[in-house]
Coordinates of C-alpha atoms in Angstrom, one line a residue:
G30 CA 0.0 0.0 0.0
I31 CA 3.0 2.4 -0.2
D32 CA 3.1 5.3 -2.6
G33 CA 6.8 5.1 -3.5
F34 CA 10.4 5.2 -2.4
R35 CA 12.8 7.8 -1.1
C36 CA 16.3 6.5 -1.9
D37 CA 19.0 7.8 0.3
M38 CA 22.1 9.0 -1.5
A39 CA 20.9 7.3 -4.7
H40 CA 23.9 8.5 -6.7
L41 CA 26.2 6.3 -4.6
V42 CA 24.5 3.2 -6.1
P43 CA 25.2 2.3 -9.7
L44 CA 22.6 3.6 -12.1
D45 CA 22.2 0.2 -13.7
F46 CA 20.9 -1.2 -10.4
W47 CA 18.2 1.5 -10.3
R48 CA 17.2 0.9 -13.9
N49 CA 16.8 -2.8 -13.4
T50 CA 15.0 -2.3 -10.0
R51 CA 12.5 0.1 -11.4
E52 CA 11.8 -2.0 -14.5
E53 CA 11.0 -5.0 -12.3
L54 CA 8.9 -3.2 -9.7
D55 CA 7.0 -1.1 -12.3
A56 CA 5.8 -4.4 -13.8
I57 CA 4.2 -5.1 -10.4
R58 CA 2.9 -1.7 -9.5
P59 CA 4.0 1.8 -10.7
L60 CA 5.3 3.9 -7.8
F61 CA 6.8 7.4 -7.2
W62 CA 10.6 7.4 -6.9
L63 CA 12.4 10.2 -5.1
A64 CA 16.2 10.3 -5.2
E65 CA 18.3 12.1 -2.6
S66 CA 20.5 13.2 -5.4
D67 CA 20.9 16.1 -7.9
D68 CA 22.8 14.0 -10.5
S69 CA 21.1 14.6 -13.9
N70 CA 21.8 11.0 -15.0
Y71 CA 19.7 9.6 -12.2
F72 CA 16.6 11.6 -13.3
E73 CA 16.4 9.1 -16.1
V74 CA 15.1 6.6 -13.5
F75 CA 13.7 8.7 -10.7
D76 CA 10.6 10.9 -10.9
A77 CA 12.2 13.6 -8.6
G78 CA 15.4 14.5 -6.9
Y79 CA 16.7 17.0 -4.3
A80 CA 17.6 20.4 -5.6
W81 CA 21.0 20.4 -3.9
N82 CA 22.7 22.6 -6.6
W83 CA 20.0 25.2 -6.1
M84 CA 20.4 25.1 -2.4
H85 CA 24.2 25.7 -2.6
A86 CA 23.7 28.5 -5.2
T87 CA 21.2 30.3 -3.0
E88 CA 23.4 30.1 0.0
K89 CA 26.3 31.6 -2.0
F90 CA 24.1 34.3 -3.3
I91 CA 22.9 35.4 0.1
K92 CA 26.5 35.5 1.3
N93 CA 27.4 37.7 -1.7
E94 CA 29.7 35.1 -3.2
V95 CA 27.8 35.0 -6.5
K96 CA 25.4 37.2 -8.3
L97 CA 21.7 36.7 -8.8
E98 CA 22.2 35.7 -12.4
D99 CA 24.6 32.9 -11.2
M100 CA 22.0 31.6 -8.9
L101 CA 19.3 31.6 -11.6
A102 CA 21.7 29.8 -13.9
V103 CA 21.0 26.7 -11.9
L104 CA 17.3 26.8 -12.8
T105 CA 18.3 27.1 -16.5
Q106 CA 20.5 24.1 -16.1
Y107 CA 17.6 22.1 -14.6
Q108 CA 15.5 23.0 -17.5
Q109 CA 18.0 22.4 -20.3
H110 CA 20.2 19.5 -19.1
Y111 CA 17.8 17.3 -17.2
P112 CA 15.3 14.8 -18.8
I113 CA 12.0 16.4 -19.8
G114 CA 9.5 16.1 -17.0
S115 CA 12.1 16.0 -14.2
R116 CA 11.0 17.5 -10.9
H117 CA 13.1 18.9 -8.2
L118 CA 12.4 19.0 -4.4
F119 CA 13.1 22.6 -3.3
F120 CA 13.7 23.4 0.3
T121 CA 15.3 25.8 2.8
S122 CA 15.9 23.2 5.4
N123 CA 16.0 19.4 5.9
H124 CA 17.3 16.9 8.4
D125 CA 20.9 17.0 7.1
E126 CA 21.1 20.8 6.5
N127 CA 19.7 21.8 9.9
S128 CA 22.0 19.5 11.9
W129 CA 25.2 19.8 10.0
N130 CA 25.2 23.1 8.1
G131 CA 22.9 25.3 10.2
T132 CA 19.3 26.4 10.4
E133 CA 17.7 28.2 7.5
Y134 CA 18.2 31.5 9.4
E135 CA 21.9 30.8 9.9
K136 CA 22.2 30.2 6.1
Y137 CA 19.8 32.7 4.7
G138 CA 19.0 35.2 7.4
E139 CA 16.1 37.4 6.4
A140 CA 15.9 35.9 2.9
A141 CA 14.6 32.5 4.4
L142 CA 10.9 33.2 3.9
A143 CA 11.4 34.5 0.3
L144 CA 13.2 31.3 -0.6
A145 CA 10.5 29.3 1.1
V146 CA 8.0 31.1 -1.2
F147 CA 10.1 30.2 -4.2
S148 CA 10.0 26.5 -3.2
Y149 CA 6.2 26.6 -3.3
T150 CA 5.8 28.6 -6.5
W151 CA 8.4 27.3 -8.9
N152 CA 7.9 24.2 -11.0
G153 CA 8.8 21.4 -8.6
I154 CA 7.9 20.0 -5.2
P155 CA 8.2 21.9 -1.9
L156 CA 9.8 20.2 1.1
T157 CA 8.9 21.5 4.6
Y158 CA 11.0 20.3 7.5
S159 CA 9.8 19.7 11.1
G160 CA 9.6 22.9 13.1
Q161 CA 9.8 25.4 10.3
E162 CA 6.3 26.7 11.2
I163 CA 7.5 27.7 14.7
P164 CA 10.0 28.9 13.3
N165 CA 12.7 26.7 14.7
E166 CA 16.0 28.6 15.0
R167 CA 18.2 25.9 16.5
R168 CA 20.1 23.0 15.1
L169 CA 18.5 19.6 16.1
K170 CA 20.7 16.7 17.1
F171 CA 21.2 14.1 14.4
F172 CA 22.0 10.8 16.0
E173 CA 19.9 11.0 19.2
K174 CA 16.4 12.0 20.0
D175 CA 16.0 15.7 20.2
H176 CA 12.6 17.1 21.0
I177 CA 11.4 20.2 19.1
D178 CA 10.3 22.9 21.5
W179 CA 6.8 23.5 20.3
P180 CA 5.3 26.8 21.6
K181 CA 1.6 27.4 22.2
E182 CA 1.4 29.5 19.0
C183 CA 3.6 29.0 15.9
R184 CA 4.4 32.3 14.3
L185 CA 4.7 30.8 10.8
H186 CA 1.8 28.4 11.0
A187 CA -0.5 30.6 8.9
F188 CA 2.4 31.4 6.4
Y189 CA 2.9 27.7 5.6
Q190 CA -0.8 26.9 5.8
T191 CA -1.5 29.6 3.2
L192 CA 1.3 28.3 0.9
N193 CA 0.1 24.7 1.1
R194 CA -3.5 25.7 0.4
F195 CA -2.5 28.0 -2.4
R196 CA -0.5 25.3 -4.1
K197 CA -3.2 22.7 -3.6
E198 CA -6.0 24.8 -5.0
N199 CA -4.2 26.5 -7.9
A200 CA -4.5 25.0 -11.3
A201 CA -0.9 26.0 -12.2
F202 CA 0.4 23.2 -9.9
R203 CA -1.8 20.5 -11.3
V204 CA -0.2 20.4 -14.7
Y205 CA 2.3 17.7 -15.4
P206 CA 4.7 17.8 -17.0
A207 CA 4.7 21.6 -16.3
T208 CA 6.8 24.3 -17.9
D209 CA 8.9 26.6 -15.7
P210 CA 7.4 30.1 -15.0
Q211 CA 8.7 32.9 -17.2
R212 CA 11.0 35.5 -15.7
I213 CA 9.7 39.0 -15.7
T214 CA 12.4 41.6 -16.1
T215 CA 12.4 44.6 -13.8
N216 CA 14.4 47.8 -13.0
H217 CA 16.0 46.0 -10.1
D218 CA 17.2 42.7 -11.7
R219 CA 20.4 42.6 -9.5
S220 CA 18.4 42.0 -6.4
V221 CA 14.8 41.1 -7.5
F222 CA 13.7 37.8 -8.9
C223 CA 10.2 38.2 -10.5
Y224 CA 8.4 35.5 -12.5
G225 CA 5.0 34.6 -13.8
T226 CA 2.9 31.7 -15.0
T227 CA -0.5 31.1 -16.5
A228 CA -2.5 27.9 -16.2
G229 CA -6.1 27.0 -16.1
G230 CA -7.1 30.6 -16.6
E231 CA -5.1 31.7 -13.6
Q232 CA -2.4 34.4 -13.8
I233 CA 0.3 34.3 -11.1
I234 CA 3.1 36.7 -10.5
V235 CA 5.8 36.1 -7.8
L236 CA 8.2 38.8 -6.7
L237 CA 11.2 38.1 -4.4
N238 CA 13.2 41.1 -3.1
F239 CA 16.6 39.8 -2.0
S240 CA 17.7 43.1 -0.6
N241 CA 17.4 45.1 2.7
E242 CA 15.9 48.0 0.9
E243 CA 12.3 49.0 0.1
L244 CA 12.0 49.1 -3.7
K245 CA 9.6 50.4 -6.3
V246 CA 9.8 47.6 -8.8
E247 CA 8.8 48.3 -12.3
L248 CA 7.7 45.2 -14.2
Q249 CA 8.5 44.9 -17.9
A250 CA 6.1 43.4 -20.4
T251 CA 3.5 42.1 -17.9
D252 CA 0.6 40.8 -20.0
P253 CA -2.2 40.7 -19.0
G254 CA -2.3 43.6 -16.6
G255 CA -5.2 44.2 -14.2
I256 CA -5.8 44.2 -10.4
Y257 CA -3.9 41.6 -8.5
S258 CA -4.4 40.4 -4.9
S259 CA -1.5 39.3 -2.6
V260 CA -1.9 35.7 -1.4
L261 CA 0.1 36.1 1.8
D262 CA -1.4 39.4 3.1
Q263 CA -4.1 41.9 2.3
R264 CA -2.2 44.0 -0.3
S265 CA -3.7 44.8 -3.7
F266 CA -1.7 46.0 -6.8
D267 CA -2.9 47.6 -10.0
L268 CA -0.7 46.4 -12.8
G269 CA -2.1 48.4 -15.6
D270 CA -0.3 50.5 -18.2
Q271 CA 2.7 51.2 -15.8
P272 CA 3.0 48.2 -13.5
V273 CA 4.9 49.0 -10.3
I274 CA 5.0 46.9 -7.2
A275 CA 6.2 48.5 -3.9
A276 CA 8.3 45.8 -2.3
K277 CA 9.4 45.9 1.3
A278 CA 12.9 44.8 2.3
W279 CA 13.2 41.0 1.9
D280 CA 9.6 40.9 0.6
A281 CA 8.0 37.8 -0.9
I282 CA 4.9 38.6 -2.9
I283 CA 2.6 36.1 -4.6
L284 CA 0.0 37.8 -6.8
T285 CA -3.1 36.4 -8.4
R286 CA -5.2 38.4 -10.9
Q287 CA -8.7 39.2 -9.7
K288 CA -11.3 37.8 -11.9
I289 CA -13.8 40.3 -13.4

């Protein structure tokens, strides 16, 4: 009665083994196969894999070691050099990263929530780790039981609940295989990543401000325009003839076009 397999460090096992295994098991019952790997060769066999290359690139970008364009080049690589239909598991934390390399706030600081929004709105699968809804700001022990300190109220409960509901209810995330959202150029392309997608009659625009400054972001070639509502809060934006979005420092905005 299982749905599939998560294969730990799949790229340390010869690919021929996975090919033969999947062929034999698919004959019994097709399942979902997730590889803890970002090796493009293994996406020939597996339905999805961990976006390790993206995670490393985002960490370098936040630390000012690479530019935004270098970070986004990883997404282009996923699109052009991985088998058609490949899906990546996007995340800001997981069991390994939290324990060995630091919490998402150690790695990303104030950009953590913007990257979480990316994980839910790009073409792929979002991974949420235990305690992120608190938010958990400490490293959990790896080889022994370590209880999470659950408060009476979790500050990010509504944030993740909204993201999960949005992804579940929106037609754009029920298309498979899906095409990646299209980047929307802006007047702040060194620090702002903006992209949009259309599916099932729904128009979605996502804007991520990776800077500590409030910005007036001018969108280039947004079609169609109209009145858009923010998914994560009560803001509304008129993206008519001169589409401009006022973005707060480290802002993460998901917009859906209001239906007339």
